[in-house]
Short mmCIF file of C-alpha atoms (C1' of nucleotides) in Angstrom, two decimals:
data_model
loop_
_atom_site.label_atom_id
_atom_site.label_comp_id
_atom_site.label_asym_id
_atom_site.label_seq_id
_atom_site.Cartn_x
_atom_site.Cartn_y
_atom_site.Cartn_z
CA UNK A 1 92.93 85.36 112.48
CA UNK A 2 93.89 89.01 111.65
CA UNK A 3 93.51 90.82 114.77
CA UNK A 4 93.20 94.42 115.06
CA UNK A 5 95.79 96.03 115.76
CA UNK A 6 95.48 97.60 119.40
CA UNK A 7 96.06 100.99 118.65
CA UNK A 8 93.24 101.54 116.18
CA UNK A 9 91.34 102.83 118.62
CA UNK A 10 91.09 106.78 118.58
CA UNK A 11 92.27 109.07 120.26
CA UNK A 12 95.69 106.66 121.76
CA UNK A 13 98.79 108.16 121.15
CA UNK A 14 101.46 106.47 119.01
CA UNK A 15 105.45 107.50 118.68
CA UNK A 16 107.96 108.09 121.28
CA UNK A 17 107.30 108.32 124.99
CA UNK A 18 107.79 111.21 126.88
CA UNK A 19 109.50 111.89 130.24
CA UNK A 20 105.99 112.61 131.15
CA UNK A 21 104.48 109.76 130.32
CA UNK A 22 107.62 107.37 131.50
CA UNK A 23 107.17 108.59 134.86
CA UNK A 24 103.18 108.05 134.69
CA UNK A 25 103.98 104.47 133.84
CA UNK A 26 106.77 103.53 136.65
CA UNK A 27 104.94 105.24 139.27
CA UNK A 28 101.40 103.37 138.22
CA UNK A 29 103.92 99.98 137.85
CA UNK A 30 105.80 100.94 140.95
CA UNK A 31 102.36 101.27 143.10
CA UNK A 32 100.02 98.79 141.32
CA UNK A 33 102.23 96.34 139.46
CA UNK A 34 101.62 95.85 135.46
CA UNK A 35 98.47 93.62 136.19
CA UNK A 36 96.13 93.70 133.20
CA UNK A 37 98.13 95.53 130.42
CA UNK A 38 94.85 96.46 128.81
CA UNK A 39 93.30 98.19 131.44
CA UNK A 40 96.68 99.35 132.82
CA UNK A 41 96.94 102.76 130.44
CA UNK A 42 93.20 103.81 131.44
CA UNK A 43 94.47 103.18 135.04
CA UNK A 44 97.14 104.97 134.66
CA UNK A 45 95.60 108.10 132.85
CA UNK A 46 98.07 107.09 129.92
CA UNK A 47 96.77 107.87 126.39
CA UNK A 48 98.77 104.50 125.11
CA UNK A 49 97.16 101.03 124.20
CA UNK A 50 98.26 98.67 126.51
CA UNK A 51 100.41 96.67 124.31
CA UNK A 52 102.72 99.89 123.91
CA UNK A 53 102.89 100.41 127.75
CA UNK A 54 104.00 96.72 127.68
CA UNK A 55 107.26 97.20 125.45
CA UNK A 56 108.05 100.31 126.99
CA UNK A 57 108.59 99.19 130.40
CA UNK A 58 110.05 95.66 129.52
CA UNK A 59 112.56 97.56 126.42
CA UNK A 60 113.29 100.87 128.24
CA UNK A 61 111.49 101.69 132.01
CA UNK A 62 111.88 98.38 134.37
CA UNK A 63 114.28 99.14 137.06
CA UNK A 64 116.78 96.28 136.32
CA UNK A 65 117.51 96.87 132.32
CA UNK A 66 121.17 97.14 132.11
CA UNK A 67 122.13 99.99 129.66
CA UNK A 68 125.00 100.78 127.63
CA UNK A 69 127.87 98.84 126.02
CA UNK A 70 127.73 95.16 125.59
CA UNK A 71 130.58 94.00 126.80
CA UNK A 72 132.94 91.13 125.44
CA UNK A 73 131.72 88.35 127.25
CA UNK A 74 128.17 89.54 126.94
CA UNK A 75 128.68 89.47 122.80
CA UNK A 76 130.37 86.11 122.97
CA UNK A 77 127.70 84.59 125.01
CA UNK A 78 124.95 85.95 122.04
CA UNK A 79 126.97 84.45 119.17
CA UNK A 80 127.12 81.09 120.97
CA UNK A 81 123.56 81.33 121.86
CA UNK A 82 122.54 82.57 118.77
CA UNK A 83 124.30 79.40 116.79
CA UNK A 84 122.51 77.30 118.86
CA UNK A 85 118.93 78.88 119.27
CA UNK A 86 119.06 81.16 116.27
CA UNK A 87 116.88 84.74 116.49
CA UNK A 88 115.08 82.89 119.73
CA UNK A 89 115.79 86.59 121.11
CA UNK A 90 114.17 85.97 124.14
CA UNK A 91 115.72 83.10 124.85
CA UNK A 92 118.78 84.87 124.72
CA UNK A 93 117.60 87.44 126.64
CA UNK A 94 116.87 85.39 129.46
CA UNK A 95 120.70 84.32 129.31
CA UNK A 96 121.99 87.36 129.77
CA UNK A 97 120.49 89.15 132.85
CA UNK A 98 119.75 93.05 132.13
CA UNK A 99 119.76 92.83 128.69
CA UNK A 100 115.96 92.89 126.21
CA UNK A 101 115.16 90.58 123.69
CA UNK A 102 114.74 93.95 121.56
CA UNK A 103 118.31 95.39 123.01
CA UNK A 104 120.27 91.98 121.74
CA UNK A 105 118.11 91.90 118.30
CA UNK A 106 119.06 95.36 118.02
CA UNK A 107 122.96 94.77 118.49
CA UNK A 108 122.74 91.44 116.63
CA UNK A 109 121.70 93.26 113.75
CA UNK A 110 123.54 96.04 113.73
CA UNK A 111 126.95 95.20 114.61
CA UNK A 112 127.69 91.29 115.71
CA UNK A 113 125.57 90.52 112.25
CA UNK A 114 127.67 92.94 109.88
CA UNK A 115 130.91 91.83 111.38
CA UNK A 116 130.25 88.22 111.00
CA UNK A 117 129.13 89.25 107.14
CA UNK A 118 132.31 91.13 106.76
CA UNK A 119 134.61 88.10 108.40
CA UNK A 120 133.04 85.83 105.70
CA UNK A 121 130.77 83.85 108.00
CA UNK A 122 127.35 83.48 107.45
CA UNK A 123 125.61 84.78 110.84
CA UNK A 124 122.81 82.12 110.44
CA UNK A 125 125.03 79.34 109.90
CA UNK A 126 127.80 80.29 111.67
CA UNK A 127 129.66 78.59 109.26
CA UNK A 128 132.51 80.21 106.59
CA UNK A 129 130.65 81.46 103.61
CA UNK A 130 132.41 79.49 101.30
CA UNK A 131 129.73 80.53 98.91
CA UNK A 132 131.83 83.51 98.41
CA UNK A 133 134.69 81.57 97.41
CA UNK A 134 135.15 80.58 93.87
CA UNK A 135 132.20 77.86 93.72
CA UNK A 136 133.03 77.22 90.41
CA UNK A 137 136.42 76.62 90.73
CA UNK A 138 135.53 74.46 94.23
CA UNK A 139 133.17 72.38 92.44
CA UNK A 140 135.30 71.15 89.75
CA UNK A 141 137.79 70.67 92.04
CA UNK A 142 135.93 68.55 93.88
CA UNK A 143 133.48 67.06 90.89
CA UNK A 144 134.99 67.88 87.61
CA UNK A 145 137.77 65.94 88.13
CA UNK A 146 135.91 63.26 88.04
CA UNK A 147 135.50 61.38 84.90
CA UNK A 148 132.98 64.11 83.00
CA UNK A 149 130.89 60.73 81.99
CA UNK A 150 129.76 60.30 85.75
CA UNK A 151 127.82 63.61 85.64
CA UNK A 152 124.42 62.32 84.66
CA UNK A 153 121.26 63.69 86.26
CA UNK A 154 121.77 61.67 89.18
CA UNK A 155 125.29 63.30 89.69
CA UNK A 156 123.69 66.56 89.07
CA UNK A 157 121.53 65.97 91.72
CA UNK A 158 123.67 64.70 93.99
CA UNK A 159 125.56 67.70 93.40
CA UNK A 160 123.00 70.17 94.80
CA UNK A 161 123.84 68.17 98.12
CA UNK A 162 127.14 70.33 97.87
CA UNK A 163 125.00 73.85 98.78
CA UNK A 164 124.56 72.78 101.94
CA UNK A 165 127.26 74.25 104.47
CA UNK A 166 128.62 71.25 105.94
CA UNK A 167 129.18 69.86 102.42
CA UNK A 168 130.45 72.94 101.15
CA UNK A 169 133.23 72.84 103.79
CA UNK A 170 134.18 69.41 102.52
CA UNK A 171 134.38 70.17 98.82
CA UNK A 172 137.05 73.21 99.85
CA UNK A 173 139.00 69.64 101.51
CA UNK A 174 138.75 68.15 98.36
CA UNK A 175 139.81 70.80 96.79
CA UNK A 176 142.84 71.11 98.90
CA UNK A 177 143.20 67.07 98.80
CA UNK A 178 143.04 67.36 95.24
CA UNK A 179 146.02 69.84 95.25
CA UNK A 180 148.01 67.71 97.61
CA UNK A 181 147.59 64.05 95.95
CA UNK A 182 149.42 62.86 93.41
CA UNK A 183 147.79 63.81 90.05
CA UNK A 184 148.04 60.10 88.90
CA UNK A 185 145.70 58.87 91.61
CA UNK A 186 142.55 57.54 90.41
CA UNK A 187 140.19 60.96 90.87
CA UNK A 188 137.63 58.11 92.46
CA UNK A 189 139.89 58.17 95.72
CA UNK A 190 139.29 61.52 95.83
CA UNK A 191 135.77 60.88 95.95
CA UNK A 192 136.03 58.36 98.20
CA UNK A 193 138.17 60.05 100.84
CA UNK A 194 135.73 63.40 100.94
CA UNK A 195 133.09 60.61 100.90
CA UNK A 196 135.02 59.43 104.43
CA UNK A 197 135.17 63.00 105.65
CA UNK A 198 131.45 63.37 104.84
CA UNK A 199 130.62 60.11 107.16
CA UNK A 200 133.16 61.33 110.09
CA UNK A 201 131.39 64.68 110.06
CA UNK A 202 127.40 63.13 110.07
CA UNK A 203 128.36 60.31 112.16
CA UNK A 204 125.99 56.94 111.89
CA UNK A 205 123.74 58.94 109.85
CA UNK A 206 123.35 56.36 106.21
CA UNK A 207 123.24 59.20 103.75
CA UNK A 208 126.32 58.01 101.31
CA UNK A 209 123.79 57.06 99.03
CA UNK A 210 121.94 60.35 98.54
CA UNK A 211 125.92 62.49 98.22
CA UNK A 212 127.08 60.54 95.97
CA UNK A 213 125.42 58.28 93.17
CA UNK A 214 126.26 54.65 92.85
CA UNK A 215 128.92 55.04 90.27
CA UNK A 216 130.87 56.70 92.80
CA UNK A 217 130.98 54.45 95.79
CA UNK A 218 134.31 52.36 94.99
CA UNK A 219 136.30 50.59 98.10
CA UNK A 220 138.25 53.27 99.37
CA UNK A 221 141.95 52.09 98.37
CA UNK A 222 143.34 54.90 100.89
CA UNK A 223 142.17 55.61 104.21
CA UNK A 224 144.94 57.86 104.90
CA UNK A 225 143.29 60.75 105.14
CA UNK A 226 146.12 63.28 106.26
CA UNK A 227 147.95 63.12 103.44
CA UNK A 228 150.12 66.22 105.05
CA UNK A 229 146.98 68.13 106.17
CA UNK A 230 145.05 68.44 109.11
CA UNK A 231 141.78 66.87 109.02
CA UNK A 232 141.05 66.80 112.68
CA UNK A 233 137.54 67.59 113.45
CA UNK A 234 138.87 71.05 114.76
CA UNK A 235 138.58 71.64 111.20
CA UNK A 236 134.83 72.74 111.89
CA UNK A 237 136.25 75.48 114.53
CA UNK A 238 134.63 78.62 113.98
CA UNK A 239 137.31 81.05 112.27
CA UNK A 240 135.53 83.75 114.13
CA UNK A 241 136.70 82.33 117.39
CA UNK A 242 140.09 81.01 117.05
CA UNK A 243 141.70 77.71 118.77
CA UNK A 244 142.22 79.95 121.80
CA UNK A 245 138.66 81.74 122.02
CA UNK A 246 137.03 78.69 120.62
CA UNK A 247 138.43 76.44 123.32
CA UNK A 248 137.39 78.91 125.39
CA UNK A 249 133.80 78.76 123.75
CA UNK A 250 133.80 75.72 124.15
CA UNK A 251 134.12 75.62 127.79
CA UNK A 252 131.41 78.00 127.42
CA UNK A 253 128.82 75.67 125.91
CA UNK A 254 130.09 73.03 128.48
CA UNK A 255 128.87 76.02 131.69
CA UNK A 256 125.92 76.67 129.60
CA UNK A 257 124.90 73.15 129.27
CA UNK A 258 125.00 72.19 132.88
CA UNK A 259 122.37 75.06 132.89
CA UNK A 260 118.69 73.26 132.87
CA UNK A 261 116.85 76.12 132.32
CA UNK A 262 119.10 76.38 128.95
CA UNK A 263 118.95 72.81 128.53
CA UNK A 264 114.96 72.86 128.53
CA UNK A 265 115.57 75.84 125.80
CA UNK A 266 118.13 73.88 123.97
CA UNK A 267 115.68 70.73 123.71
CA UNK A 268 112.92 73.06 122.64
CA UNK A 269 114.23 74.43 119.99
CA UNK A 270 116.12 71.39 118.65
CA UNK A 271 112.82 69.51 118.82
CA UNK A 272 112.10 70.80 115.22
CA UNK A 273 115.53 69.82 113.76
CA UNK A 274 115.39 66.59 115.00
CA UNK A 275 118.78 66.60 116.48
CA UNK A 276 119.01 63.94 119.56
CA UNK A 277 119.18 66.13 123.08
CA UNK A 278 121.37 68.26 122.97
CA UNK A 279 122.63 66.36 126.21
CA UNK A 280 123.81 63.15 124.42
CA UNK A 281 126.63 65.04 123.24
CA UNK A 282 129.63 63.87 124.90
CA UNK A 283 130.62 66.87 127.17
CA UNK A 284 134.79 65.12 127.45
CA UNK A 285 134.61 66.37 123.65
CA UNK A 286 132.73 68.96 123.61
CA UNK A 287 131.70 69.89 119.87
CA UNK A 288 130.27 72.71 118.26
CA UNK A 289 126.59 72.31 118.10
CA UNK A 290 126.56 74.51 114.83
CA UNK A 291 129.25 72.51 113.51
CA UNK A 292 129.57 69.50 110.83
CA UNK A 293 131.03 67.45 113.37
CA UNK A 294 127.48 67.73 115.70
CA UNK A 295 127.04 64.11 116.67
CA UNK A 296 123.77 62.98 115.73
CA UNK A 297 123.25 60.21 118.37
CA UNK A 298 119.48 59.27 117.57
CA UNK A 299 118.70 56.29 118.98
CA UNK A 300 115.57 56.19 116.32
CA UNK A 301 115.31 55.89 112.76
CA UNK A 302 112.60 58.43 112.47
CA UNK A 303 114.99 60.80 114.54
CA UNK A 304 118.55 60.00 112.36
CA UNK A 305 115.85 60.38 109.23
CA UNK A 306 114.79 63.67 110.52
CA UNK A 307 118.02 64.93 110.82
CA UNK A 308 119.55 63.91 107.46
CA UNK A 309 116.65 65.16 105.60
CA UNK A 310 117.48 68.69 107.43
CA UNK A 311 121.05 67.85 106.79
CA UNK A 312 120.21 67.47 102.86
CA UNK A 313 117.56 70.18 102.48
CA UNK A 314 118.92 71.02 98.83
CA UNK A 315 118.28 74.14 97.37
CA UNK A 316 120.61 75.81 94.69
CA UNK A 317 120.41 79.43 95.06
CA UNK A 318 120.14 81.75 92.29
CA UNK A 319 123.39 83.11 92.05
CA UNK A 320 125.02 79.75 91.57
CA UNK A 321 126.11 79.04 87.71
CA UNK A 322 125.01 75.43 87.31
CA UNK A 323 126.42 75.34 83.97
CA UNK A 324 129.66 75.10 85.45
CA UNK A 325 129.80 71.55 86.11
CA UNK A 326 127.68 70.85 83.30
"C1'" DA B 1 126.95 126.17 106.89
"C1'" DA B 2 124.04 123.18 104.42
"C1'" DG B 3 122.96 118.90 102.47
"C1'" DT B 4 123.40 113.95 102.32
"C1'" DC B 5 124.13 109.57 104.00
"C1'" DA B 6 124.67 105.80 107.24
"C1'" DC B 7 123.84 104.07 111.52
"C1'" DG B 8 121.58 102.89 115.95
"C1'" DC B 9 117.73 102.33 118.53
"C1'" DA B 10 112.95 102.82 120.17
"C1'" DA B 11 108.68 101.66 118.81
"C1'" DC B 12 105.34 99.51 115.95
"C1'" DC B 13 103.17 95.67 113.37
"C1'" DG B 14 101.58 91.24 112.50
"C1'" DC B 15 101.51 86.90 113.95
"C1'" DT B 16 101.29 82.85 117.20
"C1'" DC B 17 100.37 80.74 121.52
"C1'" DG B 18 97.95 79.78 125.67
"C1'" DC B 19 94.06 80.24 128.42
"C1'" DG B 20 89.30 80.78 129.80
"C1'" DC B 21 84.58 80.66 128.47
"C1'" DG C 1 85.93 72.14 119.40
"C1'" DG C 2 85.40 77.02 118.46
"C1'" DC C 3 86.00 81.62 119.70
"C1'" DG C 4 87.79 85.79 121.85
"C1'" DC C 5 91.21 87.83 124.43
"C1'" DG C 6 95.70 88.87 126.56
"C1'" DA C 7 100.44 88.27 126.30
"C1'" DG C 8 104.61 87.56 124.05
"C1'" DC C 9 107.72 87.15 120.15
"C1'" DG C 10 110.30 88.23 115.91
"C1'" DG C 11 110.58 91.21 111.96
"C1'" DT C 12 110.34 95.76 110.30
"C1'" DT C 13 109.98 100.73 110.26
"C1'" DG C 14 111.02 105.38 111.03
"C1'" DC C 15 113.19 108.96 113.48
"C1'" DG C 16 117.17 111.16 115.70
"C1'" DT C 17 121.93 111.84 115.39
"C1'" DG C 18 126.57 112.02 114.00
"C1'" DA C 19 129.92 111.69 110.22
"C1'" DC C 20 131.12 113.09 105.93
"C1'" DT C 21 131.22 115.95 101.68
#
DNA sequence: AAGTCACGCAACCGCTCGCGC
DNA sequence: GGCGCGAGCGGTTGCGTGACT
């Protein structure tokens, strides 16, 4: 379409506001109400196009904008929000009363994003950026050991299923597993028992077949998956949080989903993914709805489709050195 | 004291959506 | 159904300010 932009016309001023001009606008407001932001600013005796009038009394003049520090609670509630509706910043801002969708973008950006960066999680994901760990090293761990033979195209391929997060997070427990079992054990239980992991995490979803080829899917000789580590589905807490904050979180998301204005939000913006509503997850264990351990309840094929083709949306990014598991 | 840099925030831009004609 | 318009949203920009050299 290419609209115009509204402020093309002549003569409207552009730039900061002044105290002039702020009180011009919250008196006309305060008498007329907004009504017609177009004609508003010609009302008003305001040089502005209506569109800036707009954003300066929802981001800076209405009466009931909360100003200042956010405060903990306020910063928790945007993470959790945010790894569940992503940069939906108004949606956000309607959680947290006081606070503009510009305001939280603002802070998201400038400090909650930078200190997730800097605590090695990825603030879209919300998940550990394990891509800053030695891939290399993770991958072999988790592949190369592995008779060399196996890694035909279709293990290649299959391989670029190990970008995505949740598998990522599963090749650092094979890599861990690996370090743990007994270096006689046929490397195919290794396979197999990350191959368990994988189905705990996606639940009913039938995607063994698209992780790992053929070759690889042998009867699982041991389903003892501790082997002297914890592989409890808390494994998917958020480092960021902590057992203590996340339970705490958690408890959160339980509040927050009793909410049905969120819940219509929640549903919204899951429609795309193709998760099930948000609501079939069991709220006696409540799970991360960021995490690998979301349960994917979909009581259709199309939906359980939907959601492992977003679960196995491969892409290798640039920076990652293929040749090492060449 | 002057210059440079990094940061935070207000404001703008471009786009989409919904509605009425 | 197509079009124009208003409103809203998310991404980006640019300016003011404080810290640092």
């Amino acid at each position: 379409m290419g609209r115009a932009p509204c402020c093309n016309k002549n003569g409207l001023k552009k730039g900061p506001w002044t105290p002039e001009e702020d009180l011009m606008l919250t008196n006309y407001i305060q008498t007329h109400g907004p009504g017609n932001w177009r004609t508003l600013p010609k009302n008003a005796g305001l040089q502005r196009c209506g569109k800036s009038c707009r954003l300066r009394w929802t981001n800076y003049l209405r009466p009931d904008i909360k100003r200042g520090r956010f405060s903990f609670e306020e910063e928790e509630t945007i993470i959790q929000l945010h790894s569940v509706l992503g940069n939906k910043w108004s949606a956000i801002a309607a959680r947290l009363p006081g606070r503009t969708d510009n305001e939280i973008k603002n802070y998201w950006n400038t400090h909650i994003r930078k200190r997730l960066l800097r605590m090695g999680i990825d603030p879209v994901t919300h998940a550990p950026r394990l891509d800053l760990l030695d891939m290399s090293s993770i991958l072999r761990s988790a592949i190369g050991s592995v008779n060399p033979s196996f890694l035909n195209l279709q293990g290649l391929l299959s391989a670029q299923a190990l970008m995505n997060p949740e598998f990522l997070k599963l090749a650092a427990t094979a890599t861990l597993l690996s370090l743990k079992n007994d270096h006689n054990q046929n490397p195919l239980n290794l396979v197999s028992q990350v191959q368990q992991q994988f189905n705990n995490s996606v639940g009913n979803c039938q995607v063994q077949s698209q992780v790992f080829p053929n070759q690889f899917q042998t009867p699982t000789e041991s389903n003892n998956m501790n082997n002297g580590l914890s592989m409890s589905p808390d494994s998917s807490i958020p480092s960021y949080l902590g057992e203590h904050n996340y339970l705490n979180a958690q408890q959160n998301q339980v509040d927050l989903l009793q909410d049905p204005e969120l819940v219509h939000l929640l549903n919204s913006a899951n429609q795309n993914i193709g998760y099930d509503s948000v609501l079939s997850t069991p709220l006696s264990t409540p799970t991360p709805l960021n995490s690998s351990s979301t349960y994917v309840n979909s009581s259709t094929e199309e939906e359980r489709d939907t959601y492992c083709s977003d679960v196995f949306k491969l892409e290798i990014p640039e920076s990652l050195d293929i040749s090492d598991f060449l």
